[in-house]
JSON list of C-alpha atoms in Angstrom, two decimals:
[
{"chain": "A", "resi": 1, "resn": "GLN", "atom": "CA", "xyz": [0.22, -0.02, -0.11]},
{"chain": "A", "resi": 2, "resn": "SER", "atom": "CA", "xyz": [2.46, 2.82, -1.08]},
{"chain": "A", "resi": 3, "resn": "ALA", "atom": "CA", "xyz": [1.03, 5.98, -0.77]},
{"chain": "A", "resi": 4, "resn": "LEU", "atom": "CA", "xyz": [0.30, 7.57, -4.62]},
{"chain": "A", "resi": 5, "resn": "THR", "atom": "CA", "xyz": [2.93, 9.83, -5.98]},
{"chain": "A", "resi": 6, "resn": "GLN", "atom": "CA", "xyz": [1.74, 13.74, -5.99]},
{"chain": "A", "resi": 7, "resn": "PRO", "atom": "CA", "xyz": [4.12, 16.45, -6.81]},
{"chain": "A", "resi": 8, "resn": "ALA", "atom": "CA", "xyz": [4.75, 17.77, -3.22]},
{"chain": "A", "resi": 9, "resn": "SER", "atom": "CA", "xyz": [4.03, 21.59, -4.45]},
{"chain": "A", "resi": 10, "resn": "VAL", "atom": "CA", "xyz": [3.04, 23.15, -7.89]},
{"chain": "A", "resi": 11, "resn": "SER", "atom": "CA", "xyz": [1.62, 27.32, -8.71]},
{"chain": "A", "resi": 12, "resn": "GLY", "atom": "CA", "xyz": [0.21, 28.98, -11.17]},
{"chain": "A", "resi": 13, "resn": "SER", "atom": "CA", "xyz": [-0.76, 33.07, -11.52]},
{"chain": "A", "resi": 14, "resn": "PRO", "atom": "CA", "xyz": [-4.78, 33.85, -11.73]},
{"chain": "A", "resi": 15, "resn": "GLY", "atom": "CA", "xyz": [-6.51, 32.61, -14.97]},
{"chain": "A", "resi": 16, "resn": "GLN", "atom": "CA", "xyz": [-3.80, 30.36, -16.05]},
{"chain": "A", "resi": 17, "resn": "SER", "atom": "CA", "xyz": [-4.33, 26.67, -15.38]},
{"chain": "A", "resi": 18, "resn": "ILE", "atom": "CA", "xyz": [-2.72, 24.16, -13.56]},
{"chain": "A", "resi": 19, "resn": "THR", "atom": "CA", "xyz": [-2.50, 20.13, -13.75]},
{"chain": "A", "resi": 20, "resn": "ILE", "atom": "CA", "xyz": [-1.61, 18.11, -10.60]},
{"chain": "A", "resi": 21, "resn": "SER", "atom": "CA", "xyz": [-0.50, 14.39, -11.62]},
{"chain": "A", "resi": 22, "resn": "CYS", "atom": "CA", "xyz": [-0.83, 11.09, -9.44]},
{"chain": "A", "resi": 23, "resn": "ALA", "atom": "CA", "xyz": [1.29, 8.55, -10.21]},
{"chain": "A", "resi": 24, "resn": "GLY", "atom": "CA", "xyz": [0.12, 5.07, -9.21]},
{"chain": "A", "resi": 25, "resn": "THR", "atom": "CA", "xyz": [0.10, 1.23, -10.14]},
{"chain": "A", "resi": 26, "resn": "SER", "atom": "CA", "xyz": [-2.31, -1.29, -12.35]},
{"chain": "A", "resi": 27, "resn": "SER", "atom": "CA", "xyz": [-3.06, -2.45, -9.28]},
{"chain": "A", "resi": 28, "resn": "ASP", "atom": "CA", "xyz": [-4.68, 1.06, -7.89]},
{"chain": "A", "resi": 29, "resn": "VAL", "atom": "CA", "xyz": [-4.73, 4.04, -10.45]},
{"chain": "A", "resi": 30, "resn": "GLY", "atom": "CA", "xyz": [-4.46, 2.07, -13.62]},
{"chain": "A", "resi": 31, "resn": "GLY", "atom": "CA", "xyz": [-6.69, -0.60, -12.59]},
{"chain": "A", "resi": 32, "resn": "TYR", "atom": "CA", "xyz": [-9.94, 0.65, -11.90]},
{"chain": "A", "resi": 33, "resn": "LYS", "atom": "CA", "xyz": [-12.49, 3.92, -12.41]},
{"chain": "A", "resi": 34, "resn": "TYR", "atom": "CA", "xyz": [-12.59, 4.43, -8.76]},
{"chain": "A", "resi": 35, "resn": "VAL", "atom": "CA", "xyz": [-10.11, 7.75, -8.65]},
{"chain": "A", "resi": 36, "resn": "SER", "atom": "CA", "xyz": [-11.00, 11.10, -6.84]},
{"chain": "A", "resi": 37, "resn": "TRP", "atom": "CA", "xyz": [-9.61, 14.35, -6.01]},
{"chain": "A", "resi": 38, "resn": "HIS", "atom": "CA", "xyz": [-9.89, 16.17, -2.85]},
{"chain": "A", "resi": 39, "resn": "GLN", "atom": "CA", "xyz": [-9.67, 20.06, -2.03]},
{"chain": "A", "resi": 40, "resn": "HIS", "atom": "CA", "xyz": [-8.18, 20.94, 1.41]},
{"chain": "A", "resi": 41, "resn": "HIS", "atom": "CA", "xyz": [-7.93, 24.16, 2.96]},
{"chain": "A", "resi": 42, "resn": "PRO", "atom": "CA", "xyz": [-6.08, 23.37, 6.28]},
{"chain": "A", "resi": 43, "resn": "GLY", "atom": "CA", "xyz": [-8.60, 23.57, 9.42]},
{"chain": "A", "resi": 44, "resn": "LYS", "atom": "CA", "xyz": [-11.69, 22.94, 6.94]},
{"chain": "A", "resi": 45, "resn": "ALA", "atom": "CA", "xyz": [-13.13, 19.47, 6.43]},
{"chain": "A", "resi": 46, "resn": "PRO", "atom": "CA", "xyz": [-11.98, 18.03, 2.42]},
{"chain": "A", "resi": 47, "resn": "LYS", "atom": "CA", "xyz": [-14.10, 18.78, -0.38]},
{"chain": "A", "resi": 48, "resn": "LEU", "atom": "CA", "xyz": [-14.77, 16.64, -3.44]},
{"chain": "A", "resi": 49, "resn": "ILE", "atom": "CA", "xyz": [-13.91, 17.64, -6.62]},
{"chain": "A", "resi": 50, "resn": "ILE", "atom": "CA", "xyz": [-13.63, 14.63, -8.85]},
{"chain": "A", "resi": 51, "resn": "TYR", "atom": "CA", "xyz": [-14.68, 11.27, -8.46]},
{"chain": "A", "resi": 52, "resn": "ASP", "atom": "CA", "xyz": [-14.94, 8.51, -10.48]},
{"chain": "A", "resi": 53, "resn": "VAL", "atom": "CA", "xyz": [-11.63, 9.71, -12.44]},
{"chain": "A", "resi": 54, "resn": "SER", "atom": "CA", "xyz": [-13.34, 12.18, -13.99]},
{"chain": "A", "resi": 55, "resn": "ASP", "atom": "CA", "xyz": [-16.89, 12.57, -12.42]},
{"chain": "A", "resi": 56, "resn": "ARG", "atom": "CA", "xyz": [-17.54, 16.02, -10.71]},
{"chain": "A", "resi": 57, "resn": "PRO", "atom": "CA", "xyz": [-20.42, 16.82, -7.91]},
{"chain": "A", "resi": 58, "resn": "SER", "atom": "CA", "xyz": [-23.11, 18.71, -8.27]},
{"chain": "A", "resi": 59, "resn": "GLY", "atom": "CA", "xyz": [-21.82, 22.73, -6.77]},
{"chain": "A", "resi": 60, "resn": "VAL", "atom": "CA", "xyz": [-18.12, 21.78, -7.97]},
{"chain": "A", "resi": 61, "resn": "SER", "atom": "CA", "xyz": [-16.73, 24.33, -10.36]},
{"chain": "A", "resi": 62, "resn": "ASN", "atom": "CA", "xyz": [-16.08, 23.14, -14.16]},
{"chain": "A", "resi": 63, "resn": "ARG", "atom": "CA", "xyz": [-12.96, 24.58, -13.40]},
{"chain": "A", "resi": 64, "resn": "PHE", "atom": "CA", "xyz": [-12.38, 20.98, -12.30]},
{"chain": "A", "resi": 65, "resn": "SER", "atom": "CA", "xyz": [-11.27, 18.26, -14.64]},
{"chain": "A", "resi": 66, "resn": "GLY", "atom": "CA", "xyz": [-9.99, 14.77, -14.60]},
{"chain": "A", "resi": 67, "resn": "SER", "atom": "CA", "xyz": [-8.24, 12.60, -16.51]},
{"chain": "A", "resi": 68, "resn": "LYS", "atom": "CA", "xyz": [-6.34, 9.38, -16.59]},
{"chain": "A", "resi": 69, "resn": "SER", "atom": "CA", "xyz": [-3.87, 7.26, -18.82]},
{"chain": "A", "resi": 70, "resn": "GLY", "atom": "CA", "xyz": [-2.67, 4.57, -17.56]},
{"chain": "A", "resi": 71, "resn": "ASN", "atom": "CA", "xyz": [-1.14, 4.23, -13.99]},
{"chain": "A", "resi": 72, "resn": "THR", "atom": "CA", "xyz": [-1.46, 8.58, -13.81]},
{"chain": "A", "resi": 73, "resn": "ALA", "atom": "CA", "xyz": [-4.36, 10.42, -12.91]},
{"chain": "A", "resi": 74, "resn": "SER", "atom": "CA", "xyz": [-4.67, 13.77, -13.43]},
{"chain": "A", "resi": 75, "resn": "LEU", "atom": "CA", "xyz": [-6.47, 17.28, -11.93]},
{"chain": "A", "resi": 76, "resn": "THR", "atom": "CA", "xyz": [-6.89, 20.05, -14.70]},
{"chain": "A", "resi": 77, "resn": "ILE", "atom": "CA", "xyz": [-7.48, 23.37, -12.78]},
{"chain": "A", "resi": 78, "resn": "SER", "atom": "CA", "xyz": [-8.40, 26.06, -15.21]},
{"chain": "A", "resi": 79, "resn": "GLY", "atom": "CA", "xyz": [-9.08, 30.18, -14.71]},
{"chain": "A", "resi": 80, "resn": "LEU", "atom": "CA", "xyz": [-6.88, 29.81, -11.32]},
{"chain": "A", "resi": 81, "resn": "GLN", "atom": "CA", "xyz": [-8.49, 32.18, -8.61]},
{"chain": "A", "resi": 82, "resn": "ALA", "atom": "CA", "xyz": [-7.11, 33.06, -5.28]},
{"chain": "A", "resi": 83, "resn": "GLU", "atom": "CA", "xyz": [-9.25, 31.05, -3.44]},
{"chain": "A", "resi": 84, "resn": "ASP", "atom": "CA", "xyz": [-8.03, 28.21, -5.60]},
{"chain": "A", "resi": 85, "resn": "GLU", "atom": "CA", "xyz": [-5.23, 27.69, -3.32]},
{"chain": "A", "resi": 86, "resn": "ALA", "atom": "CA", "xyz": [-5.36, 24.48, -0.88]},
{"chain": "A", "resi": 87, "resn": "ASP", "atom": "CA", "xyz": [-4.00, 21.18, -0.56]},
{"chain": "A", "resi": 88, "resn": "TYR", "atom": "CA", "xyz": [-5.04, 18.70, -3.31]},
{"chain": "A", "resi": 89, "resn": "TYR", "atom": "CA", "xyz": [-5.06, 14.81, -2.93]},
{"chain": "A", "resi": 90, "resn": "CYS", "atom": "CA", "xyz": [-5.56, 12.09, -5.04]},
{"chain": "A", "resi": 91, "resn": "SER", "atom": "CA", "xyz": [-7.21, 8.73, -3.53]},
{"chain": "A", "resi": 92, "resn": "SER", "atom": "CA", "xyz": [-7.81, 5.94, -5.54]},
{"chain": "A", "resi": 93, "resn": "TYR", "atom": "CA", "xyz": [-9.29, 2.21, -4.59]},
{"chain": "A", "resi": 94, "resn": "THR", "atom": "CA", "xyz": [-6.62, -0.84, -4.99]},
{"chain": "A", "resi": 95, "resn": "SER", "atom": "CA", "xyz": [-6.74, -4.40, -5.44]},
{"chain": "A", "resi": 96, "resn": "THR", "atom": "CA", "xyz": [-7.30, -4.94, -2.20]},
{"chain": "A", "resi": 97, "resn": "SER", "atom": "CA", "xyz": [-10.16, -3.21, -1.54]},
{"chain": "A", "resi": 98, "resn": "THR", "atom": "CA", "xyz": [-9.04, -0.65, 0.14]},
{"chain": "A", "resi": 99, "resn": "LEU", "atom": "CA", "xyz": [-8.01, 2.80, -1.00]},
{"chain": "A", "resi": 100, "resn": "VAL", "atom": "CA", "xyz": [-4.86, 5.11, -1.33]},
{"chain": "A", "resi": 101, "resn": "PHE", "atom": "CA", "xyz": [-3.91, 8.29, -1.07]},
{"chain": "A", "resi": 102, "resn": "GLY", "atom": "CA", "xyz": [-1.34, 10.32, -3.06]},
{"chain": "A", "resi": 103, "resn": "GLY", "atom": "CA", "xyz": [1.51, 12.75, -0.42]},
{"chain": "A", "resi": 104, "resn": "GLY", "atom": "CA", "xyz": [-0.93, 15.80, -1.00]},
{"chain": "A", "resi": 105, "resn": "THR", "atom": "CA", "xyz": [0.09, 18.57, -3.83]},
{"chain": "A", "resi": 106, "resn": "LYS", "atom": "CA", "xyz": [0.32, 22.47, -2.22]},
{"chain": "A", "resi": 107, "resn": "LEU", "atom": "CA", "xyz": [-0.85, 24.44, -5.03]},
{"chain": "A", "resi": 108, "resn": "THR", "atom": "CA", "xyz": [0.30, 28.32, -4.52]},
{"chain": "A", "resi": 109, "resn": "VAL", "atom": "CA", "xyz": [-1.99, 31.20, -6.51]},
{"chain": "A", "resi": 110, "resn": "LEU", "atom": "CA", "xyz": [1.00, 33.64, -7.36]},
{"chain": "B", "resi": 1, "resn": "GLN", "atom": "CA", "xyz": [-28.58, 17.27, 6.62]},
{"chain": "B", "resi": 2, "resn": "VAL", "atom": "CA", "xyz": [-25.42, 15.29, 7.37]},
{"chain": "B", "resi": 3, "resn": "ARG", "atom": "CA", "xyz": [-23.93, 15.29, 10.51]},
{"chain": "B", "resi": 4, "resn": "LEU", "atom": "CA", "xyz": [-20.41, 13.30, 11.51]},
{"chain": "B", "resi": 5, "resn": "VAL", "atom": "CA", "xyz": [-19.38, 13.87, 14.57]},
{"chain": "B", "resi": 6, "resn": "GLU", "atom": "CA", "xyz": [-16.18, 12.04, 16.31]},
{"chain": "B", "resi": 7, "resn": "SER", "atom": "CA", "xyz": [-15.46, 12.18, 19.88]},
{"chain": "B", "resi": 8, "resn": "GLY", "atom": "CA", "xyz": [-12.73, 9.91, 22.03]},
{"chain": "B", "resi": 9, "resn": "GLY", "atom": "CA", "xyz": [-9.70, 11.04, 21.15]},
{"chain": "B", "resi": 10, "resn": "GLY", "atom": "CA", "xyz": [-7.28, 12.41, 23.60]},
{"chain": "B", "resi": 11, "resn": "VAL", "atom": "CA", "xyz": [-3.93, 11.67, 24.92]},
{"chain": "B", "resi": 12, "resn": "VAL", "atom": "CA", "xyz": [-2.85, 7.74, 25.72]},
{"chain": "B", "resi": 13, "resn": "GLN", "atom": "CA", "xyz": [0.53, 6.60, 26.28]},
{"chain": "B", "resi": 14, "resn": "PRO", "atom": "CA", "xyz": [2.68, 4.27, 24.21]},
{"chain": "B", "resi": 15, "resn": "GLY", "atom": "CA", "xyz": [1.00, 0.85, 23.96]},
{"chain": "B", "resi": 16, "resn": "ARG", "atom": "CA", "xyz": [-2.41, 1.69, 25.47]},
{"chain": "B", "resi": 17, "resn": "SER", "atom": "CA", "xyz": [-5.76, 1.13, 23.69]},
{"chain": "B", "resi": 18, "resn": "LEU", "atom": "CA", "xyz": [-8.17, 4.31, 22.95]},
{"chain": "B", "resi": 19, "resn": "ARG", "atom": "CA", "xyz": [-11.55, 3.50, 21.11]},
{"chain": "B", "resi": 20, "resn": "LEU", "atom": "CA", "xyz": [-13.16, 6.63, 19.09]},
{"chain": "B", "resi": 21, "resn": "SER", "atom": "CA", "xyz": [-17.12, 6.87, 17.77]},
{"chain": "B", "resi": 22, "resn": "CYS", "atom": "CA", "xyz": [-18.70, 9.14, 14.80]},
{"chain": "B", "resi": 23, "resn": "ALA", "atom": "CA", "xyz": [-21.91, 9.72, 15.69]},
{"chain": "B", "resi": 24, "resn": "ALA", "atom": "CA", "xyz": [-23.51, 9.73, 11.95]},
{"chain": "B", "resi": 25, "resn": "SER", "atom": "CA", "xyz": [-27.25, 11.69, 11.20]},
{"chain": "B", "resi": 26, "resn": "GLY", "atom": "CA", "xyz": [-28.73, 13.24, 8.18]},
{"chain": "B", "resi": 27, "resn": "PHE", "atom": "CA", "xyz": [-28.96, 9.73, 5.64]},
{"chain": "B", "resi": 28, "resn": "THR", "atom": "CA", "xyz": [-29.70, 6.19, 5.99]},
{"chain": "B", "resi": 29, "resn": "PHE", "atom": "CA", "xyz": [-26.27, 4.84, 7.92]},
{"chain": "B", "resi": 30, "resn": "ASN", "atom": "CA", "xyz": [-27.03, 1.84, 6.94]},
{"chain": "B", "resi": 31, "resn": "ASN", "atom": "CA", "xyz": [-27.01, 2.16, 3.03]},
{"chain": "B", "resi": 32, "resn": "TYR", "atom": "CA", "xyz": [-23.51, 3.67, 3.19]},
{"chain": "B", "resi": 33, "resn": "ALA", "atom": "CA", "xyz": [-20.10, 2.29, 3.99]},
{"chain": "B", "resi": 34, "resn": "MET", "atom": "CA", "xyz": [-17.70, 4.53, 6.47]},
{"chain": "B", "resi": 35, "resn": "HIS", "atom": "CA", "xyz": [-14.31, 5.13, 6.55]},
{"chain": "B", "resi": 36, "resn": "TRP", "atom": "CA", "xyz": [-11.71, 6.35, 9.18]},
{"chain": "B", "resi": 37, "resn": "VAL", "atom": "CA", "xyz": [-8.82, 8.42, 7.86]},
{"chain": "B", "resi": 38, "resn": "ARG", "atom": "CA", "xyz": [-6.22, 10.53, 9.46]},
{"chain": "B", "resi": 39, "resn": "GLN", "atom": "CA", "xyz": [-4.06, 13.03, 9.44]},
{"chain": "B", "resi": 40, "resn": "ALA", "atom": "CA", "xyz": [-0.90, 14.16, 11.35]},
{"chain": "B", "resi": 41, "resn": "PRO", "atom": "CA", "xyz": [0.42, 16.92, 11.64]},
{"chain": "B", "resi": 42, "resn": "GLY", "atom": "CA", "xyz": [1.72, 18.11, 9.39]},
{"chain": "B", "resi": 43, "resn": "LYS", "atom": "CA", "xyz": [1.26, 15.90, 7.10]},
{"chain": "B", "resi": 44, "resn": "GLY", "atom": "CA", "xyz": [-1.17, 14.64, 4.47]},
{"chain": "B", "resi": 45, "resn": "LEU", "atom": "CA", "xyz": [-4.53, 12.35, 4.50]},
{"chain": "B", "resi": 46, "resn": "GLU", "atom": "CA", "xyz": [-4.01, 9.09, 5.08]},
{"chain": "B", "resi": 47, "resn": "TRP", "atom": "CA", "xyz": [-6.54, 6.32, 4.22]},
{"chain": "B", "resi": 48, "resn": "VAL", "atom": "CA", "xyz": [-7.20, 4.04, 7.64]},
{"chain": "B", "resi": 49, "resn": "ALA", "atom": "CA", "xyz": [-10.16, 1.86, 7.62]},
{"chain": "B", "resi": 50, "resn": "VAL", "atom": "CA", "xyz": [-13.13, 1.09, 5.74]},
{"chain": "B", "resi": 51, "resn": "ILE", "atom": "CA", "xyz": [-16.54, -1.21, 7.03]},
{"chain": "B", "resi": 52, "resn": "SER", "atom": "CA", "xyz": [-19.14, -2.60, 4.27]},
{"chain": "B", "resi": 53, "resn": "SER", "atom": "CA", "xyz": [-22.63, -0.90, 4.65]},
{"chain": "B", "resi": 54, "resn": "ASP", "atom": "CA", "xyz": [-23.83, -4.31, 6.58]},
{"chain": "B", "resi": 55, "resn": "GLY", "atom": "CA", "xyz": [-20.99, -4.40, 8.75]},
{"chain": "B", "resi": 56, "resn": "SER", "atom": "CA", "xyz": [-19.74, -7.65, 6.82]},
{"chain": "B", "resi": 57, "resn": "ASN", "atom": "CA", "xyz": [-16.55, -6.18, 5.06]},
{"chain": "B", "resi": 58, "resn": "LYS", "atom": "CA", "xyz": [-13.71, -4.74, 6.60]},
{"chain": "B", "resi": 59, "resn": "TYR", "atom": "CA", "xyz": [-10.53, -3.27, 5.14]},
{"chain": "B", "resi": 60, "resn": "TYR", "atom": "CA", "xyz": [-7.68, -1.73, 6.92]},
{"chain": "B", "resi": 61, "resn": "SER", "atom": "CA", "xyz": [-4.27, -0.33, 5.98]},
{"chain": "B", "resi": 62, "resn": "ASP", "atom": "CA", "xyz": [-1.05, -1.99, 6.43]},
{"chain": "B", "resi": 63, "resn": "SER", "atom": "CA", "xyz": [0.18, 0.19, 9.08]},
{"chain": "B", "resi": 64, "resn": "VAL", "atom": "CA", "xyz": [-3.15, -0.57, 11.15]},
{"chain": "B", "resi": 65, "resn": "LYS", "atom": "CA", "xyz": [-3.91, -4.00, 10.40]},
{"chain": "B", "resi": 66, "resn": "GLY", "atom": "CA", "xyz": [-4.03, -5.88, 13.13]},
{"chain": "B", "resi": 67, "resn": "ARG", "atom": "CA", "xyz": [-4.03, -3.72, 16.32]},
{"chain": "B", "resi": 68, "resn": "PHE", "atom": "CA", "xyz": [-7.33, -1.21, 14.88]},
{"chain": "B", "resi": 69, "resn": "THR", "atom": "CA", "xyz": [-10.54, -2.79, 14.13]},
{"chain": "B", "resi": 70, "resn": "ILE", "atom": "CA", "xyz": [-13.42, -0.85, 12.64]},
{"chain": "B", "resi": 71, "resn": "SER", "atom": "CA", "xyz": [-17.38, -2.14, 13.78]},
{"chain": "B", "resi": 72, "resn": "ARG", "atom": "CA", "xyz": [-20.40, -0.09, 13.20]},
{"chain": "B", "resi": 73, "resn": "ASP", "atom": "CA", "xyz": [-23.81, -0.12, 15.19]},
{"chain": "B", "resi": 74, "resn": "SER", "atom": "CA", "xyz": [-26.63, 0.50, 12.77]},
{"chain": "B", "resi": 75, "resn": "SER", "atom": "CA", "xyz": [-29.28, 0.69, 16.33]},
{"chain": "B", "resi": 76, "resn": "LYS", "atom": "CA", "xyz": [-27.08, 3.70, 17.16]},
{"chain": "B", "resi": 77, "resn": "ASN", "atom": "CA", "xyz": [-25.71, 5.25, 13.66]},
{"chain": "B", "resi": 78, "resn": "THR", "atom": "CA", "xyz": [-22.44, 5.32, 15.40]},
{"chain": "B", "resi": 79, "resn": "LEU", "atom": "CA", "xyz": [-19.38, 4.02, 14.19]},
{"chain": "B", "resi": 80, "resn": "TYR", "atom": "CA", "xyz": [-16.18, 2.74, 15.79]},
{"chain": "B", "resi": 81, "resn": "LEU", "atom": "CA", "xyz": [-12.36, 2.82, 15.54]},
{"chain": "B", "resi": 82, "resn": "GLN", "atom": "CA", "xyz": [-10.80, 0.16, 18.69]},
{"chain": "B", "resi": 83, "resn": "MET", "atom": "CA", "xyz": [-6.98, 1.39, 18.68]},
{"chain": "B", "resi": 84, "resn": "ASN", "atom": "CA", "xyz": [-5.05, -0.85, 20.49]},
{"chain": "B", "resi": 85, "resn": "SER", "atom": "CA", "xyz": [-0.87, -1.19, 20.71]},
{"chain": "B", "resi": 86, "resn": "LEU", "atom": "CA", "xyz": [-0.98, 2.96, 19.99]},
{"chain": "B", "resi": 87, "resn": "ARG", "atom": "CA", "xyz": [2.33, 4.20, 19.09]},
{"chain": "B", "resi": 88, "resn": "ALA", "atom": "CA", "xyz": [3.65, 7.48, 18.49]},
{"chain": "B", "resi": 89, "resn": "ASP", "atom": "CA", "xyz": [3.21, 7.80, 15.30]},
{"chain": "B", "resi": 90, "resn": "ASP", "atom": "CA", "xyz": [-0.77, 7.11, 15.49]},
{"chain": "B", "resi": 91, "resn": "THR", "atom": "CA", "xyz": [-0.45, 10.35, 16.62]},
{"chain": "B", "resi": 92, "resn": "ALA", "atom": "CA", "xyz": [-3.40, 12.16, 14.20]},
{"chain": "B", "resi": 93, "resn": "ALA", "atom": "CA", "xyz": [-6.38, 13.57, 13.70]},
{"chain": "B", "resi": 94, "resn": "TYR", "atom": "CA", "xyz": [-8.54, 10.94, 12.93]},
{"chain": "B", "resi": 95, "resn": "LEU", "atom": "CA", "xyz": [-11.61, 11.88, 11.02]},
{"chain": "B", "resi": 96, "resn": "CYS", "atom": "CA", "xyz": [-14.44, 10.02, 9.98]},
{"chain": "B", "resi": 97, "resn": "ALA", "atom": "CA", "xyz": [-16.03, 10.27, 6.25]},
{"chain": "B", "resi": 98, "resn": "ARG", "atom": "CA", "xyz": [-18.72, 8.52, 4.37]},
{"chain": "B", "resi": 99, "resn": "GLU", "atom": "CA", "xyz": [-18.41, 6.81, 0.87]},
{"chain": "B", "resi": 100, "resn": "ILE", "atom": "CA", "xyz": [-19.37, 8.87, -1.89]},
{"chain": "B", "resi": 101, "resn": "TYR", "atom": "CA", "xyz": [-22.39, 6.56, -2.77]},
{"chain": "B", "resi": 102, "resn": "PRO", "atom": "CA", "xyz": [-23.48, 3.28, -1.93]},
{"chain": "B", "resi": 103, "resn": "GLY", "atom": "CA", "xyz": [-20.99, 1.13, -3.52]},
{"chain": "B", "resi": 104, "resn": "GLY", "atom": "CA", "xyz": [-18.88, 3.82, -4.59]},
{"chain": "B", "resi": 105, "resn": "LYS", "atom": "CA", "xyz": [-15.47, 2.78, -3.27]},
{"chain": "B", "resi": 106, "resn": "ALA", "atom": "CA", "xyz": [-14.03, 6.63, -2.68]},
{"chain": "B", "resi": 107, "resn": "VAL", "atom": "CA", "xyz": [-14.45, 8.64, 0.23]},
{"chain": "B", "resi": 108, "resn": "GLY", "atom": "CA", "xyz": [-17.39, 11.11, -0.55]},
{"chain": "B", "resi": 109, "resn": "ASP", "atom": "CA", "xyz": [-17.90, 14.62, 0.50]},
{"chain": "B", "resi": 110, "resn": "TYR", "atom": "CA", "xyz": [-19.24, 14.37, 4.26]},
{"chain": "B", "resi": 111, "resn": "TRP", "atom": "CA", "xyz": [-16.09, 14.25, 6.43]},
{"chain": "B", "resi": 112, "resn": "GLY", "atom": "CA", "xyz": [-16.76, 14.77, 10.67]},
{"chain": "B", "resi": 113, "resn": "GLN", "atom": "CA", "xyz": [-14.52, 17.76, 12.16]},
{"chain": "B", "resi": 114, "resn": "GLY", "atom": "CA", "xyz": [-11.77, 14.57, 13.43]},
{"chain": "B", "resi": 115, "resn": "THR", "atom": "CA", "xyz": [-10.60, 13.83, 17.03]},
{"chain": "B", "resi": 116, "resn": "LEU", "atom": "CA", "xyz": [-6.81, 14.61, 17.77]},
{"chain": "B", "resi": 117, "resn": "VAL", "atom": "CA", "xyz": [-5.27, 11.29, 19.36]},
{"chain": "B", "resi": 118, "resn": "THR", "atom": "CA", "xyz": [-1.93, 11.98, 21.13]},
{"chain": "B", "resi": 119, "resn": "VAL", "atom": "CA", "xyz": [0.64, 9.16, 21.54]},
{"chain": "B", "resi": 120, "resn": "SER", "atom": "CA", "xyz": [3.11, 10.32, 23.71]},
{"chain": "B", "resi": 121, "resn": "SER", "atom": "CA", "xyz": [4.29, 8.66, 27.52]}
]
């Protein structure tokens, strides 16, 4: 159960687009459609922004999109806004019926 | 509205035990699998355990397997985490969370506020 691999940090200017990668294996990310992304502002509950690789919960901005290629999933945020500054975590279902999170990515809006 | 409220955290010595609770309301508890997730100070989210909607299936992370037990009481709409043989690296805020949708294989959008467990002599 190794954590999924995310970059520790990414940054972008308002209005720009950024992409956060989430690398796993064929036993987790590559093997299932159950990849999700959470946005976490410290001190608050994590917020689900993408589930099942690319679906958005109702109420989540369409500036957030998800995709997957092979063993790597990606979260793209377009039209960056100041309030997007947060920690982002991917997670995946695994072949042992467990879940695994990525290490988290700190997004800085410059 | 959906509400999850954890309790039971505190300071405990290494090797001792603690039981966390998570009171659920605002949804049909018996329809959803429930998860425990933890976050150590200054660290990221770490998945801990899941229990199926009917309580028949339970899965754990390697880091807690054999020491922690997840359970649920449908009559009380409450989720539990029995933590034995606690270690310093179990120090974290423990959060309960509902699965995204029945059978959804992921943590969803409803989380508790967390209860802090500190393992220290």
